[in-house]
Amino acid sequence: MQKAGRRSRSVARPPGRPREFDMDIALDRAVRVFRERGYHATSIGDLTAAMRLATGSIYKAFRDKHAVFLAAFERYTALRQEQTRSAAQRGTNGRDRIRNVLLSYVAQSQGTEGRRGCLVVGSAVELSAVDSVVADRVGAKLKTNEDFIAGLIREGQADGSIPGHVAVADTARLMICITQGLRVVGKARLPLDGDRLVGVAMKLLA
């Protein structure tokens, strides 16, 4: 079995060769398994069943389980980034945009989605200490989210919805701690009162 720490990459398909399955749909199914079971508890057999592919089809598209995981990770984080930015866009100023981002994290941390957990959080806990490739990707995704929130704070300071004395970098880092903590609490199936929790978090911007 491929060790977690070993670097992997997708195997390129020869030009002109038709794809036998929809890659995005297959990866979405792999994402669900990795979110629910984690990396080590997921076998190639689990992936073939979830992705509805023959083992040979998986190995034609990917080098190994690690490569499937990395592709699933990129698919998951791209979709989550899209959802986060869509939530932010519904705000009318920087402060509203941050509130909407936090509320979207609460929504993603409840019910079925919450129980499945966040692939970034799960990867950080399970793999970052032993897999440098995953550690780098987890760190990059968290930094991207932190920079996004920092940008919203600066936007709020520019439009007057957030006081100028708010420390941008420190507050953005704390907001990331809050959002990722919400995913952990959701995975543990603890109740989350979104309005109350977000209301408390927004006091950081007062």
Short mmCIF file of C-alpha atoms in Angstrom, two decimals:
data_model
loop_
_atom_site.label_atom_id
_atom_site.label_comp_id
_atom_site.label_asym_id
_atom_site.label_seq_id
_atom_site.Cartn_x
_atom_site.Cartn_y
_atom_site.Cartn_z
CA MET A 1 0.00 0.00 0.00
CA GLN A 2 1.25 3.52 -0.78
CA LYS A 3 2.58 5.27 2.31
CA ALA A 4 0.98 8.61 3.09
CA GLY A 5 4.22 10.54 3.02
CA ARG A 6 5.25 9.50 -0.47
CA ARG A 7 4.75 12.12 -3.16
CA SER A 8 2.24 11.15 -5.84
CA ARG A 9 0.80 12.72 -8.95
CA SER A 10 -1.85 11.88 -11.50
CA VAL A 11 -0.73 9.89 -14.49
CA ALA A 12 -1.20 11.78 -17.74
CA ARG A 13 -3.49 10.20 -20.33
CA PRO A 14 -2.14 9.93 -23.89
CA PRO A 15 -3.51 12.71 -26.17
CA GLY A 16 -6.76 11.89 -27.87
CA ARG A 17 -7.71 9.05 -25.58
CA PRO A 18 -11.42 9.32 -24.60
CA ARG A 19 -12.25 9.55 -20.90
CA GLU A 20 -14.41 6.70 -19.74
CA PHE A 21 -16.02 8.57 -16.83
CA ASP A 22 -16.81 12.07 -15.58
CA MET A 23 -13.82 13.04 -13.46
CA ASP A 24 -15.63 15.65 -11.35
CA ILE A 25 -18.45 13.27 -10.43
CA ALA A 26 -15.97 10.51 -9.58
CA LEU A 27 -13.91 12.87 -7.41
CA ASP A 28 -16.99 14.19 -5.63
CA ARG A 29 -17.76 10.61 -4.64
CA ALA A 30 -14.18 10.08 -3.48
CA VAL A 31 -14.37 13.30 -1.44
CA ARG A 32 -17.37 11.97 0.44
CA VAL A 33 -15.54 8.78 1.42
CA PHE A 34 -12.38 10.58 2.51
CA ARG A 35 -14.40 13.08 4.53
CA GLU A 36 -16.33 10.39 6.35
CA ARG A 37 -13.58 7.79 6.83
CA GLY A 38 -10.30 9.67 6.60
CA TYR A 39 -7.31 8.74 4.47
CA HIS A 40 -5.94 5.67 6.24
CA ALA A 41 -9.31 4.00 6.78
CA THR A 42 -10.20 4.35 3.09
CA SER A 43 -9.08 1.49 0.87
CA ILE A 44 -8.90 1.26 -2.90
CA GLY A 45 -11.89 -1.07 -2.63
CA ASP A 46 -13.83 1.67 -0.82
CA LEU A 47 -12.92 4.09 -3.58
CA THR A 48 -13.88 1.78 -6.43
CA ALA A 49 -17.27 1.23 -4.81
CA ALA A 50 -17.85 4.91 -4.07
CA MET A 51 -16.55 6.21 -7.39
CA ARG A 52 -18.36 3.40 -9.25
CA LEU A 53 -15.25 2.55 -11.18
CA ALA A 54 -13.25 -0.58 -11.77
CA THR A 55 -9.87 -0.73 -10.05
CA GLY A 56 -8.19 -0.64 -13.46
CA SER A 57 -9.99 2.59 -14.36
CA ILE A 58 -8.74 4.26 -11.18
CA TYR A 59 -5.15 3.19 -11.84
CA LYS A 60 -5.39 4.42 -15.43
CA ALA A 61 -6.29 7.90 -14.20
CA PHE A 62 -4.19 7.99 -11.02
CA ARG A 63 -0.94 6.51 -9.82
CA ASP A 64 -2.29 5.30 -6.47
CA LYS A 65 -4.62 6.08 -3.56
CA HIS A 66 -2.51 9.05 -2.56
CA ALA A 67 -2.97 10.61 -6.00
CA VAL A 68 -6.74 10.06 -5.77
CA PHE A 69 -6.70 11.78 -2.40
CA LEU A 70 -4.76 14.79 -3.66
CA ALA A 71 -7.13 15.21 -6.60
CA ALA A 72 -10.14 14.87 -4.28
CA PHE A 73 -8.60 17.42 -1.91
CA GLU A 74 -8.18 19.94 -4.73
CA ARG A 75 -11.74 19.32 -5.93
CA TYR A 76 -13.16 19.77 -2.42
CA THR A 77 -11.23 22.93 -1.62
CA ALA A 78 -12.08 24.53 -4.97
CA LEU A 79 -15.80 23.98 -4.39
CA ARG A 80 -15.62 25.21 -0.79
CA GLN A 81 -13.73 28.31 -1.86
CA GLU A 82 -16.44 29.00 -4.42
CA GLN A 83 -19.16 28.63 -1.75
CA THR A 84 -17.33 30.93 0.66
CA ARG A 85 -16.85 33.66 -1.91
CA SER A 86 -20.45 33.36 -3.03
CA ALA A 87 -21.60 33.85 0.57
CA ALA A 88 -19.37 36.89 0.94
CA GLN A 89 -20.69 38.48 -2.24
CA ARG A 90 -24.18 38.64 -0.73
CA GLY A 91 -22.98 41.25 1.78
CA THR A 92 -23.25 44.99 1.17
CA ASN A 93 -20.03 45.97 2.97
CA GLY A 94 -16.95 44.36 4.49
CA ARG A 95 -18.60 43.67 7.83
CA ASP A 96 -21.66 42.05 6.24
CA ARG A 97 -19.46 39.95 3.98
CA ILE A 98 -17.55 38.53 6.94
CA ARG A 99 -20.78 37.80 8.80
CA ASN A 100 -22.09 35.93 5.76
CA VAL A 101 -18.88 33.91 5.54
CA LEU A 102 -19.18 32.88 9.19
CA LEU A 103 -22.85 31.96 8.77
CA SER A 104 -21.95 29.82 5.75
CA TYR A 105 -19.43 27.93 7.89
CA VAL A 106 -22.09 27.34 10.53
CA ALA A 107 -24.45 26.00 7.85
CA GLN A 108 -21.74 23.67 6.49
CA SER A 109 -21.03 22.45 10.03
CA GLN A 110 -24.54 21.18 10.72
CA GLY A 111 -26.63 18.22 9.64
CA THR A 112 -25.27 15.71 7.14
CA GLU A 113 -22.58 18.07 5.88
CA GLY A 114 -21.39 18.73 9.40
CA ARG A 115 -21.18 15.03 10.24
CA ARG A 116 -19.14 14.31 7.14
CA GLY A 117 -16.63 16.89 8.28
CA CYS A 118 -14.17 19.15 6.52
CA LEU A 119 -11.50 17.49 4.39
CA VAL A 120 -9.02 20.25 5.19
CA VAL A 121 -9.46 19.88 8.95
CA GLY A 122 -9.39 16.09 8.71
CA SER A 123 -6.23 16.18 6.60
CA ALA A 124 -4.53 18.58 9.00
CA VAL A 125 -5.22 16.28 11.94
CA GLU A 126 -4.55 12.94 10.28
CA LEU A 127 -1.82 13.61 7.74
CA SER A 128 0.01 16.91 8.19
CA ALA A 129 2.51 15.51 10.68
CA VAL A 130 3.52 12.60 8.43
CA ASP A 131 2.83 13.78 4.87
CA SER A 132 4.67 16.88 3.72
CA VAL A 133 2.72 17.07 0.46
CA VAL A 134 -0.62 17.21 2.25
CA ALA A 135 0.79 19.51 4.94
CA ASP A 136 1.82 22.01 2.28
CA ARG A 137 -1.60 21.92 0.65
CA VAL A 138 -3.45 22.26 3.93
CA GLY A 139 -1.28 25.21 4.89
CA ALA A 140 -1.79 26.86 1.52
CA LYS A 141 -5.57 26.50 1.67
CA LEU A 142 -5.78 27.90 5.19
CA LYS A 143 -3.53 30.81 4.20
CA THR A 144 -5.73 31.51 1.17
CA ASN A 145 -8.81 31.64 3.40
CA GLU A 146 -7.02 33.80 5.96
CA ASP A 147 -5.91 36.25 3.27
CA PHE A 148 -9.48 36.39 1.95
CA ILE A 149 -10.85 37.30 5.38
CA ALA A 150 -8.07 39.84 5.87
CA GLY A 151 -9.11 41.43 2.59
CA LEU A 152 -12.71 41.66 3.80
CA ILE A 153 -11.57 43.31 7.02
CA ARG A 154 -9.61 45.90 5.04
CA GLU A 155 -12.64 46.42 2.82
CA GLY A 156 -14.76 47.03 5.92
CA GLN A 157 -12.24 49.52 7.27
CA ALA A 158 -12.28 51.33 3.94
CA ASP A 159 -16.09 51.51 3.78
CA GLY A 160 -16.46 52.40 7.46
CA SER A 161 -18.24 49.23 8.60
CA ILE A 162 -15.20 48.02 10.61
CA PRO A 163 -13.18 50.31 12.90
CA GLY A 164 -9.68 51.20 11.77
CA HIS A 165 -8.15 50.03 15.05
CA VAL A 166 -8.99 46.36 14.37
CA ALA A 167 -5.75 44.42 13.85
CA VAL A 168 -6.20 42.91 10.41
CA ALA A 169 -3.70 40.03 10.45
CA ASP A 170 -4.39 38.87 14.01
CA THR A 171 -8.16 39.09 13.60
CA ALA A 172 -8.08 37.19 10.31
CA ARG A 173 -6.01 34.43 11.95
CA LEU A 174 -8.49 34.21 14.83
CA MET A 175 -11.39 34.06 12.37
CA ILE A 176 -9.72 31.06 10.72
CA CYS A 177 -9.45 29.40 14.12
CA ILE A 178 -13.18 29.98 14.58
CA THR A 179 -14.22 28.67 11.17
CA GLN A 180 -12.13 25.51 11.43
CA GLY A 181 -13.30 25.00 15.00
CA LEU A 182 -16.88 25.11 13.78
CA ARG A 183 -16.12 22.20 11.44
CA VAL A 184 -14.67 20.16 14.30
CA VAL A 185 -17.69 20.84 16.51
CA GLY A 186 -20.01 19.92 13.63
CA LYS A 187 -18.16 16.65 13.07
CA ALA A 188 -18.67 15.90 16.77
CA ARG A 189 -22.41 16.53 16.25
CA LEU A 190 -22.66 19.23 18.89
CA PRO A 191 -25.48 21.77 18.37
CA LEU A 192 -24.57 25.13 16.86
CA ASP A 193 -26.69 28.26 17.28
CA GLY A 194 -25.46 30.15 14.27
CA ASP A 195 -26.85 33.59 15.02
CA ARG A 196 -25.58 33.59 18.60
CA LEU A 197 -22.13 32.24 17.78
CA VAL A 198 -21.62 34.53 14.81
CA GLY A 199 -22.84 37.46 16.90
CA VAL A 200 -20.11 36.78 19.44
CA ALA A 201 -17.47 36.36 16.72
CA MET A 202 -18.46 39.66 15.13
CA LYS A 203 -17.50 41.44 18.35
CA LEU A 204 -13.92 40.95 17.19
CA LEU A 205 -14.67 43.61 14.59
CA ALA A 206 -16.04 46.18 17.05
#
